[in-house]
Amino acid sequence: LESLRSAVKSKLKTRMVRGERERARELVKTGGIIQADPKDFEGGRGYDVFGPPGMPEEIRKRIRGGAKRTKSEVTPLKHPMCMDNRQFETGITCKPVNGQPSTTVSVPAQPRDYPAVVQCAPYVAPKHGSVWYKGKQYDVATKTGVPERDHVTIACDDYYRLSDRGSTWPECLHSGQWDNGKTCEPIMCPPYVAPAHGWVDVRTPVHAGTRVTITCDAFFGVFGLNAGASCTPLCKEDGTYEKGCICVPRPCPKRTKSLPP
């Protein structure tokens, strides 16, 4: 009974110099001591400073022996701890090795969050066409320094049309190359079909803007000029011809003298 009473009495002597038990529980409930000063704790005879299960032995030793150390006896630490007074323990300092001057370590350049903007070579205008860029027309080629993601517009001369393949608005790609653009192709009309009793001077397809000539055979005359037809119909930009004249028989001349009886 006496030994039990002595044990209980010794346990009751375990106390905190500063702070309350609830505060200590709050400090250690997360599995470690948070902003704790070693002087805040001391244990009774036969008892160690309490702490959570798994407390690192290094911290336990520092807490256990912290109350006995004076400020002048504190050894600089490589891993100083944040104390209850919101200050860190004394940490170690660095000095040159073997008297050599300290050197500055340069930090390598960090990669950029986005790739560098590239520029494409001048875009060469297609044959029988031109290129438009930022409101300006270029008959030969654009200027240098066209940045990526910018695009140009291809236009064709009169009587030419854009090809089926390629883009009307080729874009400067990130590789520094241009997207495939359209070319300019000539607009063609099929061979003109000659009217009956007539013929034309061209029997092959002709380029838009070209005229063909219709000629009537002997004893046949031109008809339809008064109705807007033409004996030199033009191949238009839509690939069709203007309305052409036709050939009709010429009437016999009227007799001015009467026949003898």
Coordinates of C-alpha atoms in Angstrom, one line a residue:
L1 CA 0.0 0.0 0.0
E2 CA 2.8 2.4 0.8
S3 CA 4.6 1.7 -2.5
L4 CA 1.3 2.3 -4.3
R5 CA 0.7 5.6 -2.5
S6 CA 4.3 6.7 -3.3
A7 CA 3.7 5.9 -7.0
V8 CA 0.5 7.9 -7.1
K9 CA 2.2 10.8 -5.3
S10 CA 5.1 10.7 -7.7
K11 CA 2.7 10.7 -10.7
L12 CA 0.8 13.7 -9.3
K13 CA 4.1 15.6 -9.1
T14 CA 4.5 15.4 -12.8
R15 CA 3.5 18.8 -13.9
M16 CA 4.1 21.5 -16.5
V17 CA 5.9 24.7 -15.4
R18 CA 3.9 26.8 -17.9
G19 CA 0.7 26.0 -19.7
E20 CA -2.1 23.7 -19.0
R21 CA -2.7 20.0 -19.8
E22 CA -5.2 20.8 -22.4
R23 CA -2.7 23.0 -24.2
A24 CA -0.1 20.1 -24.1
R25 CA -2.7 17.7 -25.6
E26 CA -3.4 20.2 -28.4
L27 CA 0.3 20.4 -29.1
V28 CA 0.8 16.7 -29.5
K29 CA -2.5 15.5 -30.9
T30 CA -1.2 15.6 -34.5
G31 CA 1.6 13.2 -33.8
G32 CA 4.3 15.7 -33.0
I33 CA 5.1 18.8 -30.9
I34 CA 4.0 22.1 -32.5
Q35 CA 5.7 25.3 -31.4
A36 CA 6.8 23.7 -28.1
D37 CA 9.5 25.0 -25.9
P38 CA 11.6 22.4 -24.1
K39 CA 11.3 24.5 -20.9
D40 CA 7.6 24.1 -20.9
F41 CA 7.9 20.5 -19.7
E42 CA 9.6 18.6 -16.9
G43 CA 8.9 15.2 -15.5
G44 CA 8.7 13.9 -12.0
R45 CA 11.1 11.3 -10.6
G46 CA 10.8 8.1 -12.6
Y47 CA 8.7 9.7 -15.3
D48 CA 9.7 11.0 -18.7
V49 CA 8.2 14.0 -20.5
F50 CA 5.0 12.6 -22.1
G51 CA 4.6 12.7 -25.8
P52 CA 2.6 11.0 -28.5
P53 CA 3.5 7.4 -29.5
G54 CA 6.2 7.3 -32.1
M55 CA 7.8 10.6 -31.1
P56 CA 11.3 10.8 -32.7
E57 CA 14.0 10.1 -30.1
E58 CA 15.9 13.2 -31.2
I59 CA 13.0 15.5 -30.3
R60 CA 12.4 13.6 -27.1
K61 CA 16.1 14.0 -26.0
R62 CA 16.0 17.7 -26.9
I63 CA 12.8 18.2 -24.8
R64 CA 14.2 16.2 -22.0
G65 CA 17.5 18.1 -21.8
G66 CA 16.3 21.5 -22.9
A67 CA 15.5 22.7 -19.5
K68 CA 19.0 22.1 -18.2
R69 CA 20.7 24.1 -21.0
T70 CA 21.5 27.7 -20.8
K71 CA 21.5 30.1 -23.7
S72 CA 25.3 30.1 -23.9
E73 CA 25.4 26.3 -23.9
V74 CA 23.0 25.9 -26.9
T75 CA 24.7 24.1 -29.7
P76 CA 23.8 25.3 -33.2
L77 CA 21.6 22.8 -34.9
K78 CA 21.4 21.7 -38.5
H79 CA 17.6 21.2 -38.2
P80 CA 16.4 24.0 -35.8
M81 CA 12.9 23.7 -34.4
C82 CA 10.2 26.3 -34.2
M83 CA 9.6 27.0 -30.5
D84 CA 6.6 28.2 -28.5
N85 CA 7.9 31.8 -28.5
R86 CA 7.6 31.8 -32.4
Q87 CA 11.3 31.8 -32.8
F88 CA 13.6 29.1 -34.2
E89 CA 16.4 27.4 -32.3
T90 CA 19.9 28.5 -33.1
G91 CA 21.0 27.1 -36.4
I92 CA 24.4 26.4 -37.9
T93 CA 26.1 28.9 -40.2
C94 CA 28.2 28.2 -43.3
K95 CA 31.7 29.3 -44.0
P96 CA 34.2 28.7 -46.8
V97 CA 36.0 25.3 -46.8
N98 CA 39.8 25.4 -46.3
G99 CA 39.9 29.2 -46.5
Q100 CA 38.5 29.1 -50.1
P101 CA 36.2 32.0 -51.0
S102 CA 32.6 31.2 -51.3
T103 CA 31.2 30.7 -54.7
T104 CA 27.8 31.7 -56.1
V105 CA 25.8 28.8 -57.4
S106 CA 23.9 29.8 -60.5
V107 CA 20.5 28.4 -61.0
P108 CA 20.0 26.8 -64.4
A109 CA 17.5 28.5 -66.7
Q110 CA 14.0 27.1 -66.1
P111 CA 12.0 25.9 -69.1
R112 CA 9.5 28.3 -70.4
D113 CA 5.8 27.6 -69.9
Y114 CA 5.1 28.1 -73.6
P115 CA 7.2 27.5 -76.7
A116 CA 9.0 30.4 -78.4
V117 CA 7.0 32.1 -81.2
V118 CA 8.5 31.2 -84.6
Q119 CA 8.3 33.1 -87.8
C120 CA 7.8 31.8 -91.3
A121 CA 9.5 32.8 -94.5
P122 CA 7.8 35.1 -96.9
Y123 CA 4.8 33.5 -98.6
V124 CA 5.3 33.5 -102.4
A125 CA 2.2 34.5 -104.3
P126 CA 0.9 31.9 -106.8
K127 CA 1.3 32.4 -110.5
H128 CA -1.5 34.6 -111.9
G129 CA -2.4 35.6 -108.4
S130 CA -1.5 37.7 -105.3
V131 CA -1.4 37.4 -101.5
W132 CA -3.1 39.6 -99.0
Y133 CA -1.7 40.1 -95.5
K134 CA -2.9 42.6 -92.9
G135 CA -4.8 44.6 -95.5
K136 CA -1.9 44.8 -98.0
Q137 CA -1.7 43.1 -101.4
Y138 CA 1.6 41.5 -102.4
D139 CA 2.0 40.4 -106.1
V140 CA 5.3 38.6 -105.5
A141 CA 5.7 37.6 -101.9
T142 CA 5.0 38.9 -98.4
K143 CA 7.6 40.5 -96.2
T144 CA 9.7 38.4 -93.7
G145 CA 8.8 37.9 -90.1
V146 CA 5.3 36.5 -90.4
P147 CA 4.6 35.0 -86.9
E148 CA 3.1 31.6 -86.3
R149 CA -0.7 31.3 -86.4
D150 CA -1.0 34.3 -88.7
H151 CA -2.5 33.5 -92.1
V152 CA -2.6 35.1 -95.5
T153 CA -5.3 35.2 -98.1
I154 CA -4.8 34.1 -101.7
A155 CA -6.6 35.9 -104.6
C156 CA -6.4 35.2 -108.3
D157 CA -6.3 37.5 -111.3
D158 CA -9.2 38.0 -113.7
Y159 CA -10.1 34.9 -115.6
Y160 CA -8.4 32.6 -113.1
R161 CA -9.8 30.6 -110.3
L162 CA -8.6 29.0 -107.1
S163 CA -7.6 25.4 -107.3
D164 CA -9.6 22.7 -105.5
R165 CA -6.7 21.6 -103.3
G166 CA -5.0 23.6 -100.7
S167 CA -6.2 26.4 -98.3
T168 CA -7.5 29.8 -99.3
W169 CA -6.0 31.1 -96.0
P170 CA -2.7 29.2 -95.5
E171 CA -1.4 29.5 -91.9
C172 CA 2.1 29.9 -90.6
L173 CA 2.6 26.7 -88.5
H174 CA 4.7 26.2 -85.4
S175 CA 7.3 24.3 -87.4
G176 CA 8.1 27.4 -89.3
Q177 CA 6.5 26.1 -92.5
W178 CA 3.5 27.4 -94.3
D179 CA 0.3 25.4 -94.7
N180 CA -0.4 24.2 -98.2
G181 CA -2.2 27.0 -100.1
K182 CA -4.3 27.0 -103.2
T183 CA -2.9 27.9 -106.7
C184 CA -4.5 29.8 -109.5
E185 CA -5.9 27.9 -112.5
P186 CA -7.1 29.3 -115.8
I187 CA -10.8 29.4 -116.4
M188 CA -11.5 27.5 -119.6
C189 CA -14.5 27.4 -121.9
P190 CA -15.2 24.3 -124.0
P191 CA -14.9 24.4 -127.8
Y192 CA -17.5 26.6 -129.3
V193 CA -20.1 24.8 -131.2
A194 CA -20.4 26.4 -134.6
P195 CA -23.9 27.2 -135.8
A196 CA -25.5 25.4 -138.7
H197 CA -24.1 26.5 -142.1
G198 CA -21.3 28.3 -140.3
W199 CA -17.9 27.7 -138.7
V200 CA -15.6 29.2 -136.0
D201 CA -11.9 29.9 -136.1
V202 CA -11.1 28.0 -132.9
R203 CA -12.1 24.4 -132.4
T204 CA -10.3 23.8 -129.0
P205 CA -11.1 25.0 -125.5
V206 CA -10.2 28.6 -125.0
H207 CA -9.1 30.6 -121.9
A208 CA -11.6 33.0 -120.3
G209 CA -11.4 36.4 -121.8
T210 CA -10.8 35.1 -125.3
R211 CA -13.2 35.6 -128.2
V212 CA -14.0 33.3 -131.1
T213 CA -15.2 34.4 -134.5
I214 CA -18.2 32.9 -136.3
T215 CA -18.3 32.9 -140.1
C216 CA -21.3 31.8 -142.2
D217 CA -21.1 29.7 -145.4
A218 CA -21.8 31.1 -148.8
F219 CA -25.4 32.0 -149.5
F220 CA -26.0 32.3 -145.7
G221 CA -26.2 35.4 -143.7
V222 CA -25.8 36.4 -140.1
F223 CA -28.9 36.6 -137.9
G224 CA -29.5 37.8 -134.3
L225 CA -27.3 40.9 -134.0
N226 CA -30.4 43.0 -133.3
A227 CA -31.3 40.6 -130.4
G228 CA -28.0 41.0 -128.6
A229 CA -26.0 38.2 -130.3
S230 CA -22.4 38.6 -131.4
C231 CA -20.4 37.0 -134.1
T232 CA -17.4 37.2 -131.8
P233 CA -18.7 35.7 -128.5
L234 CA -16.5 36.1 -125.4
C235 CA -15.5 33.2 -123.1
K236 CA -16.7 34.5 -119.7
E237 CA -15.4 34.0 -116.2
D238 CA -18.1 31.4 -115.4
G239 CA -16.8 29.2 -118.3
T240 CA -19.6 30.0 -120.7
Y241 CA -19.8 32.0 -123.9
E242 CA -21.8 35.0 -124.7
K243 CA -24.7 34.6 -127.1
G244 CA -23.5 34.0 -130.6
C245 CA -25.1 34.7 -133.9
I246 CA -26.5 32.1 -136.3
C247 CA -26.5 31.6 -140.0
V248 CA -29.6 31.7 -142.1
P249 CA -30.2 31.5 -145.9
R250 CA -29.9 34.7 -147.7
P251 CA -33.1 35.6 -149.6
C252 CA -33.0 35.9 -153.4
P253 CA -32.8 39.5 -154.7
K254 CA -36.0 41.0 -155.9
R255 CA -36.3 41.4 -159.7
T256 CA -36.6 45.0 -160.9
K257 CA -37.6 44.2 -164.5
S258 CA -40.6 42.3 -165.7
L259 CA -40.2 39.2 -167.7
P260 CA -40.9 39.4 -171.5
P261 CA -44.3 38.2 -172.6

